[in-house]
PDB file of C-alpha atoms in Angstrom:
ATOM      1  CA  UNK Y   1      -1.896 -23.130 -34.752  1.00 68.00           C
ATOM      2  CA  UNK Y   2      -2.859 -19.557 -34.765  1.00 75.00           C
ATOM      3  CA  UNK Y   3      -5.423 -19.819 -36.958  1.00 76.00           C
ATOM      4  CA  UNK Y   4      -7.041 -22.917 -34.656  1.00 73.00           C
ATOM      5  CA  UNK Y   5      -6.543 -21.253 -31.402  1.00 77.00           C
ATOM      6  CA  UNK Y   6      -8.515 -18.494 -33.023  1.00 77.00           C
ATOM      7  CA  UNK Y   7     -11.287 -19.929 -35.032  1.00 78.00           C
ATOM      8  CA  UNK Y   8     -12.398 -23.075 -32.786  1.00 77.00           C
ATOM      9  CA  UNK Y   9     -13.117 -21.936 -29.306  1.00 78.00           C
ATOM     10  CA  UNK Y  10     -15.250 -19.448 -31.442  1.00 77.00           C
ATOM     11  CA  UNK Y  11     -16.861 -22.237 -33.217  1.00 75.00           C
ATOM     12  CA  UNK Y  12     -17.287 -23.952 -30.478  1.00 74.00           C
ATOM     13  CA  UNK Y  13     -19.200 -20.706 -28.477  1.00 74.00           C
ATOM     14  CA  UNK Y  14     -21.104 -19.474 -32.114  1.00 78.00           C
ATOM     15  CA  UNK Y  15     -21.195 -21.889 -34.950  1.00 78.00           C
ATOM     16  CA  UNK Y  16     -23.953 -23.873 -33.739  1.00 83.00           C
ATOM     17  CA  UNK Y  17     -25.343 -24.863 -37.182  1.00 83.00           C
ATOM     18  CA  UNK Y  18     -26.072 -28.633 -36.444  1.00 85.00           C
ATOM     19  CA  UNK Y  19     -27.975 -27.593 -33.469  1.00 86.00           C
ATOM     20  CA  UNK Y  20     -29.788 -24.903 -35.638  1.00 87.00           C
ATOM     21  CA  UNK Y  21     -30.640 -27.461 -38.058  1.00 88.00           C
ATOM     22  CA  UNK Y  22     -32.260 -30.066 -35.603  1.00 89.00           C
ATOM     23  CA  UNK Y  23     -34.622 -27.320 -34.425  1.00 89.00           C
ATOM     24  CA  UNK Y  24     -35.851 -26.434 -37.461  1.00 90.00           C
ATOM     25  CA  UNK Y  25     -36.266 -30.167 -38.117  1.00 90.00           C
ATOM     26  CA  UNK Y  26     -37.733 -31.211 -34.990  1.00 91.00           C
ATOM     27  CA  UNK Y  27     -40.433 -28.006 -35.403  1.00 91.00           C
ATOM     28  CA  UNK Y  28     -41.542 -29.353 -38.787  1.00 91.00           C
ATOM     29  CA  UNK Y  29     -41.540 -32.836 -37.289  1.00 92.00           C
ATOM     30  CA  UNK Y  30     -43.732 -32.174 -34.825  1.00 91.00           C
ATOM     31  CA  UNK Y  31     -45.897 -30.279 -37.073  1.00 91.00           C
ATOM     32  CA  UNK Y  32     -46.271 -32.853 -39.287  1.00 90.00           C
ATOM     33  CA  UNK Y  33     -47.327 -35.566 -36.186  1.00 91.00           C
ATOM     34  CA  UNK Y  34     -50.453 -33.007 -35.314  1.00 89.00           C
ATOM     35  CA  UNK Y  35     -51.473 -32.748 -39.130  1.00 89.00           C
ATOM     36  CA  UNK Y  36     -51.053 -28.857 -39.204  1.00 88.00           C
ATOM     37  CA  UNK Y  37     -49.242 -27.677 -41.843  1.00 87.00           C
ATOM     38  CA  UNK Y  38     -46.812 -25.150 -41.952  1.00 87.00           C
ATOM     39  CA  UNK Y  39     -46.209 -22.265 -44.777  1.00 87.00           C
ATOM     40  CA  UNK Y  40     -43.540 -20.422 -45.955  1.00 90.00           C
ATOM     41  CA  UNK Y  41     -43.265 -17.796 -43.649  1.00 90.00           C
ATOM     42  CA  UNK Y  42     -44.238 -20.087 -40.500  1.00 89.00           C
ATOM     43  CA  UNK Y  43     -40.777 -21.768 -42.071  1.00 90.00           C
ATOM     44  CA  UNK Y  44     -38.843 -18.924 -42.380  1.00 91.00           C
ATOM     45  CA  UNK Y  45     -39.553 -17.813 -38.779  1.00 91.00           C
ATOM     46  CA  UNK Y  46     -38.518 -21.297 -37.192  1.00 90.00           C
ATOM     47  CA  UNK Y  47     -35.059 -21.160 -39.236  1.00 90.00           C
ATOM     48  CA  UNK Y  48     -34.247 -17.701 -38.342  1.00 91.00           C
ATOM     49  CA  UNK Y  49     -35.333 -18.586 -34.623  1.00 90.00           C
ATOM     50  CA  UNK Y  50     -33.187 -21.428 -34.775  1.00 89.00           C
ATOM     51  CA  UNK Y  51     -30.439 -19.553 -35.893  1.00 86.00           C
ATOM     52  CA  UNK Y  52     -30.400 -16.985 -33.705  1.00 87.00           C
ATOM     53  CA  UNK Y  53     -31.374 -19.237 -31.032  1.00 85.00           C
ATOM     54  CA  UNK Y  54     -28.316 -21.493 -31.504  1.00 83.00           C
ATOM     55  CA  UNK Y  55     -25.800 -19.672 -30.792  1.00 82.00           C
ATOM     56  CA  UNK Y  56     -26.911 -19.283 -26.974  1.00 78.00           C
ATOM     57  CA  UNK Y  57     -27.525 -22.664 -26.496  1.00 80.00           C
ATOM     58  CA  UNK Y  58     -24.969 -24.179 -23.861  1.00 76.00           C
ATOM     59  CA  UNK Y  59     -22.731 -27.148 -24.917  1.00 72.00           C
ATOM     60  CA  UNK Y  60     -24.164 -29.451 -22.994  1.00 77.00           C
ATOM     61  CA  UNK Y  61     -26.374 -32.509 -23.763  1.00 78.00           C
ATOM     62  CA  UNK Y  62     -30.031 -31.510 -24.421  1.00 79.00           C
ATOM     63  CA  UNK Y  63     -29.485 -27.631 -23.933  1.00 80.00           C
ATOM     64  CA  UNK Y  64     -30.964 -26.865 -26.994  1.00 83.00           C
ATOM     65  CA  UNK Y  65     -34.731 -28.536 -25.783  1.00 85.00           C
ATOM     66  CA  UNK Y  66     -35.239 -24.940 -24.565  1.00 85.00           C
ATOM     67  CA  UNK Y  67     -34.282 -23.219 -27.775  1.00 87.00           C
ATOM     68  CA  UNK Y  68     -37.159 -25.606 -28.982  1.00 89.00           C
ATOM     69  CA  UNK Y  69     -39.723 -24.781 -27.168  1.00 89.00           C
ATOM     70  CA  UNK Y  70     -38.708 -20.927 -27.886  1.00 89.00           C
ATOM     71  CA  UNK Y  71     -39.188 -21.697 -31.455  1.00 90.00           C
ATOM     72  CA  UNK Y  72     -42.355 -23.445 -30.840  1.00 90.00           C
ATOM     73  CA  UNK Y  73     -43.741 -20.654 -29.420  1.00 90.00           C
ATOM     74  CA  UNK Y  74     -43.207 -18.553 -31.940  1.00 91.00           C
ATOM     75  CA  UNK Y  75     -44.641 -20.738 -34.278  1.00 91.00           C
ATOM     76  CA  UNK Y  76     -47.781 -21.162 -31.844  1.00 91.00           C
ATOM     77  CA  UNK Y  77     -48.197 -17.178 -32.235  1.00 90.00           C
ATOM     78  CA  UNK Y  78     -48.040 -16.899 -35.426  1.00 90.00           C
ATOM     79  CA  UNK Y  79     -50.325 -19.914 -36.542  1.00 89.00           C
ATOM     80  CA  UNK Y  80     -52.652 -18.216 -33.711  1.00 89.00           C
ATOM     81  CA  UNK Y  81     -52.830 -15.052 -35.153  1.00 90.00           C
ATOM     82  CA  UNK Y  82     -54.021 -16.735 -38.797  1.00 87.00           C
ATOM     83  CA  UNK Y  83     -56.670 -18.602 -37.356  1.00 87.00           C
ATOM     84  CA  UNK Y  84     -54.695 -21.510 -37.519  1.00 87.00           C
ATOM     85  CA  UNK Y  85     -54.161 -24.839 -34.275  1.00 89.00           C
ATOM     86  CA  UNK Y  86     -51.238 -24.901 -32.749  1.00 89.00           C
ATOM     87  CA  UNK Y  87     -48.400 -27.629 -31.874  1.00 90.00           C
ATOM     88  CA  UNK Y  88     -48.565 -28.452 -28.295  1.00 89.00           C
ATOM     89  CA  UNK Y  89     -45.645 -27.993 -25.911  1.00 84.00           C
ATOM     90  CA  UNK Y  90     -45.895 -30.996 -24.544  1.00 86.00           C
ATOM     91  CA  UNK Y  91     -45.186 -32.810 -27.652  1.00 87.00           C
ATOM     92  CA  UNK Y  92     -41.498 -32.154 -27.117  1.00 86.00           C
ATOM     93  CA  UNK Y  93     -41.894 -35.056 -24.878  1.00 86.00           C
ATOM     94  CA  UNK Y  94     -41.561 -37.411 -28.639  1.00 87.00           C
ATOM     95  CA  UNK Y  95     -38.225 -35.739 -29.031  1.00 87.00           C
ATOM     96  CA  UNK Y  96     -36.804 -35.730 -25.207  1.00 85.00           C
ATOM     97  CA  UNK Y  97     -36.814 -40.010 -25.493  1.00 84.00           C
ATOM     98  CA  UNK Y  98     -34.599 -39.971 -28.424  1.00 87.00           C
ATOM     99  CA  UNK Y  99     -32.827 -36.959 -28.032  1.00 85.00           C
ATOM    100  CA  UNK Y 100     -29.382 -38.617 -26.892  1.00 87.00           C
ATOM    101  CA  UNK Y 101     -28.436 -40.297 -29.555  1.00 88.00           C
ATOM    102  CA  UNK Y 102     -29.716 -37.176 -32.235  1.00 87.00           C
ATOM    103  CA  UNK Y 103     -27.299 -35.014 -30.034  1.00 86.00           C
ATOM    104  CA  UNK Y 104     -24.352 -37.220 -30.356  1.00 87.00           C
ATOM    105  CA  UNK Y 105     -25.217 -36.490 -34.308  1.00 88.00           C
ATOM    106  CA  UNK Y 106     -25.712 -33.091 -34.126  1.00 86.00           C
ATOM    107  CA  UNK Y 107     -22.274 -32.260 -32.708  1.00 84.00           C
ATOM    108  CA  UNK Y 108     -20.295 -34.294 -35.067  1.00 88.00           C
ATOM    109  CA  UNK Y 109     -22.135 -31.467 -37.473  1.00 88.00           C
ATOM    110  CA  UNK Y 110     -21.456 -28.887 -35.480  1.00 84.00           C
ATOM    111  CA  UNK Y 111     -17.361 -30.358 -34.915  1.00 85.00           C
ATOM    112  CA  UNK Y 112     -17.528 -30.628 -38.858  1.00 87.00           C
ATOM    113  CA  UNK Y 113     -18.563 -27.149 -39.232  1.00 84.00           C
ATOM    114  CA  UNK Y 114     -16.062 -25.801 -36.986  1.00 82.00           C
ATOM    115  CA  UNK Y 115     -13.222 -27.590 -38.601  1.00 82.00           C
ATOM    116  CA  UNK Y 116     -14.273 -26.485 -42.758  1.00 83.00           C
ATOM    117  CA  UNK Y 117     -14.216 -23.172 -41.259  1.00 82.00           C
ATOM    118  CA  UNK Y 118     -10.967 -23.269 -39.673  1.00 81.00           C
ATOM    119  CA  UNK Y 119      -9.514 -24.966 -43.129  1.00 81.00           C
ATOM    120  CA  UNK Y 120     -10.762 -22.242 -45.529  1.00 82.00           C
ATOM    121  CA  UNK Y 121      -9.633 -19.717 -43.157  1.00 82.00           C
ATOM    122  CA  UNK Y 122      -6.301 -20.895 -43.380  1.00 80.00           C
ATOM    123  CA  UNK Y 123      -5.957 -20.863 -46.815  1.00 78.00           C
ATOM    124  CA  UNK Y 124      -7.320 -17.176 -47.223  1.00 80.00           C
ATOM    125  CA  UNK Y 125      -3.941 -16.365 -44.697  1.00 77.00           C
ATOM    126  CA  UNK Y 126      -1.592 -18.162 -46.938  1.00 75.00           C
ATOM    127  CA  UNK Y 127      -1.349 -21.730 -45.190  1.00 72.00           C
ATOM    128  CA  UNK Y 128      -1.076 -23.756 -48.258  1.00 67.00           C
ATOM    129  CA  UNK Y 129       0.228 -26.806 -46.823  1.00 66.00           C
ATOM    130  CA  UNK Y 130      -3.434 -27.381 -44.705  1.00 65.00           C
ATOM    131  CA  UNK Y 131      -4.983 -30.071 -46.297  1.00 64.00           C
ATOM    132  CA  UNK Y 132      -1.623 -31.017 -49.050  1.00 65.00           C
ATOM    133  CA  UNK Y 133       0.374 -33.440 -47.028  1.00 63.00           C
ATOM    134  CA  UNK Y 134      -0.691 -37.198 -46.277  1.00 68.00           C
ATOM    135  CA  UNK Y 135      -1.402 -37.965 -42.166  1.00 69.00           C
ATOM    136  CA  UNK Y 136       2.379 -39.681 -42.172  1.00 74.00           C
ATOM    137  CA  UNK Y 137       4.082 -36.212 -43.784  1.00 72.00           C
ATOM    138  CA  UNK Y 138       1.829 -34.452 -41.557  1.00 70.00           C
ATOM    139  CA  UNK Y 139       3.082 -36.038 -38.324  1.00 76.00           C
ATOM    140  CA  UNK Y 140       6.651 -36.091 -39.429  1.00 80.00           C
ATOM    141  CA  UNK Y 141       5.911 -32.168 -39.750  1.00 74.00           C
ATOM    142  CA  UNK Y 142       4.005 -31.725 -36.446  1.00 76.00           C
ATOM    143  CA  UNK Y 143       7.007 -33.804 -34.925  1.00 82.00           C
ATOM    144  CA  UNK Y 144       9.419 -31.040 -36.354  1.00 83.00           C
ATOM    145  CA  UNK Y 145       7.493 -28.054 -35.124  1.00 80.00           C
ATOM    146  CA  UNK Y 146       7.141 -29.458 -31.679  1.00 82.00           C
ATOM    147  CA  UNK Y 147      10.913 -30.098 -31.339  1.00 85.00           C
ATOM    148  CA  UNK Y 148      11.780 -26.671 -32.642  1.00 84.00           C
ATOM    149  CA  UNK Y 149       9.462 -25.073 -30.340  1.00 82.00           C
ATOM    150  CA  UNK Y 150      10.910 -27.181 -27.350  1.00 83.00           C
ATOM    151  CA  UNK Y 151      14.326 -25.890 -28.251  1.00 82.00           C
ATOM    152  CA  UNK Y 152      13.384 -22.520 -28.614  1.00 82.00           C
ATOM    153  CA  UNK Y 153      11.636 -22.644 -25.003  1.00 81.00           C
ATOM    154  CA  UNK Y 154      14.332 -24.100 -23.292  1.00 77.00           C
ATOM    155  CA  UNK Y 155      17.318 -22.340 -24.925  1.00 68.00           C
ATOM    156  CA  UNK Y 156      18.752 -26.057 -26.288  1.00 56.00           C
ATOM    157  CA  UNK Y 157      19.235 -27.906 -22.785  1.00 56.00           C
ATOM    158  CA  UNK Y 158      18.030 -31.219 -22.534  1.00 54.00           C
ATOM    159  CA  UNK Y 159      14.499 -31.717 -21.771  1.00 50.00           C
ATOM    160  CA  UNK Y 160      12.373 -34.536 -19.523  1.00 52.00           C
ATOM    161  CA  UNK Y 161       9.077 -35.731 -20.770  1.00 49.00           C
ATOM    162  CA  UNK Y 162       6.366 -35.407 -18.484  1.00 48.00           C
ATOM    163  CA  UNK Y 163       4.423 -32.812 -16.578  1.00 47.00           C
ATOM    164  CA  UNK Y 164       2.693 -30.129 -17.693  1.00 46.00           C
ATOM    165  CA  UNK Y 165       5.562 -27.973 -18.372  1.00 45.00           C
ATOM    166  CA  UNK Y 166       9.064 -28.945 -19.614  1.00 48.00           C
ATOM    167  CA  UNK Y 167      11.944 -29.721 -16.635  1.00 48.00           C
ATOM    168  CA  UNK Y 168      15.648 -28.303 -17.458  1.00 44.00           C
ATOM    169  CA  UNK Y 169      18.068 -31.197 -17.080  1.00 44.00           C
ATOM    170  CA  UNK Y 170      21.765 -29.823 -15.703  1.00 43.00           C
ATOM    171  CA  UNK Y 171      24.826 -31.746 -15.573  1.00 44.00           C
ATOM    172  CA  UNK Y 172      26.537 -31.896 -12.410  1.00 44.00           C
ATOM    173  CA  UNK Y 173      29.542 -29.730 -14.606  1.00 46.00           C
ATOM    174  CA  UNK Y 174      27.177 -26.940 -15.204  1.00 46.00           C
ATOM    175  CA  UNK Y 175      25.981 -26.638 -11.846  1.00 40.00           C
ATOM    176  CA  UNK Y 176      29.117 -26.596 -10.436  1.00 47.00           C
ATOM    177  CA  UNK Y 177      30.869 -24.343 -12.780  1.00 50.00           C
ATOM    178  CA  UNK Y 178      27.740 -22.130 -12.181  1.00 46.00           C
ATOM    179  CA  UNK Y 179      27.804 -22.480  -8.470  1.00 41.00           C
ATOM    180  CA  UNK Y 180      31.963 -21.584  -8.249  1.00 49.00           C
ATOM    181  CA  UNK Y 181      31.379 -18.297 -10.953  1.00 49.00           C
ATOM    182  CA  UNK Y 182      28.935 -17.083  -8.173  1.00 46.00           C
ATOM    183  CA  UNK Y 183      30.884 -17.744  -5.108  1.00 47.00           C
ATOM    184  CA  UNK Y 184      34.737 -16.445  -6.668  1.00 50.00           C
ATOM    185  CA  UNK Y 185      37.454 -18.152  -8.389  1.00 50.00           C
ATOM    186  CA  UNK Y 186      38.649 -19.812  -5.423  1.00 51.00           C
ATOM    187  CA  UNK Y 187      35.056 -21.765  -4.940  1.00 45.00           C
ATOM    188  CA  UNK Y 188      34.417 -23.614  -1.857  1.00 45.00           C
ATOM    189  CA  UNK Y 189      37.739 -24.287  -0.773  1.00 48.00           C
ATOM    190  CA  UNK Y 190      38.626 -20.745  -0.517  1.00 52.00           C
ATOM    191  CA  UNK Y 191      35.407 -19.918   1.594  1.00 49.00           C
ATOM    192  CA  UNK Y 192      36.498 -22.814   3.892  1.00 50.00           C
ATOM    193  CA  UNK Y 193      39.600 -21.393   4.439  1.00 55.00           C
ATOM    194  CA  UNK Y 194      38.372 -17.952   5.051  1.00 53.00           C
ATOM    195  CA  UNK Y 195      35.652 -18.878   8.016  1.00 53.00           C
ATOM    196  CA  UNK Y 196      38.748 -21.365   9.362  1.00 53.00           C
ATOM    197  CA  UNK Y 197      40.855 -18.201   9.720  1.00 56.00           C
ATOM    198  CA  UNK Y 198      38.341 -16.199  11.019  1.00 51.00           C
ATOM    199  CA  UNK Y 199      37.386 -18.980  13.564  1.00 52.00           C
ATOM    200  CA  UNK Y 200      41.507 -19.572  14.300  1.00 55.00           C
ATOM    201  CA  UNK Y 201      42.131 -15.532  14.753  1.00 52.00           C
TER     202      UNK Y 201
END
């Protein structure tokens, strides 16, 4: 748990490298539809764009059109400066109509990414048992944990189910053995007697 709590929201914010892919995919795509072709280092600058590029982009659907047309630019400068046409802007347009389904793919990359990461990270700390037990041992294992972290949170009382956080069940012999130790040995019936007194005198 400590590793995941750790290494996921961090994927989830950095390791962007299904979104980093499709960029340098959809540059050379688009390329390739205007007949211009790209070199080496026209292909080195798109992947390092799209690397850096990725890690900004937002998760939401089609946040990382912009990082496109950042990379595009680039490209556009550089194949400018060598004499070379250019890939319009507005060609993104090709990409925008099928985007949806593409980013439904490109997070189940980035989600597999995220989780390989979290897995070897684990077994460099010593988990050995990630990845060694069979979905039914791991459940019966997760099943233990949870109950021995219930205990330890509510000291071995009985628990409800439901609600964000556990509710303490008492017995009606706690509570009143709890409510009499606070009041004196005597309980209720001796504080009866003492306001009748006091009422009497």
């Amino acid at each position: 748990e400590r590793i995941t709590n750790f290494v996921l929201p961090l994927g989830a914010t950095v390791n962007m490298n299904g979104t980093a892919l499709y960029e340098c995919v959809v540059v050379v795509f688009l390329a390739q539809v205007y007949g211009i072709n790209l070199g080496i280092t026209e292909q080195v600058l798109a992947m390092i764009l799209a690397l850096l590029t990725s890690v900004g982009v937002a998760g939401v659907p089609a946040a990382s059109l912009v990082a496109i047309l950042i990379v595009l630019q680039a490209v556009n400068s550089r194949l400018s400066s060598i004499g070379l046409p250019t890939i319009p802007e507005s060609s993104i347009v090709l990409i925008v109509m099928v985007d949806r389904p593409l980013d439904m793919l490109r997070t189940a990359v980035n989600v597999l990414g995220d989780t390989v990461t979290a897995v070897m990270i684990a077994r460099t700390e010593g988990e050995r048992m990630v990845l060694s037990l069979r979905p039914k041992e791991m459940e019966v294992l997760v099943a233990e944990k949870d109950a021995e972290a219930k205990e330890a949170l509510t000291g071995g009382k009985d628990v409800e189910e439901g609600g964000g956080f556990p509710q303490i069940v008492l017995s009606s012999s706690s509570v009143e053995d709890s409510f009499s130790s606070s009041i004196g040995p005597g309980g209720l019936k001796d504080e009866n007697e003492k306001d009748s007194r006091k009422e009497g005198g």
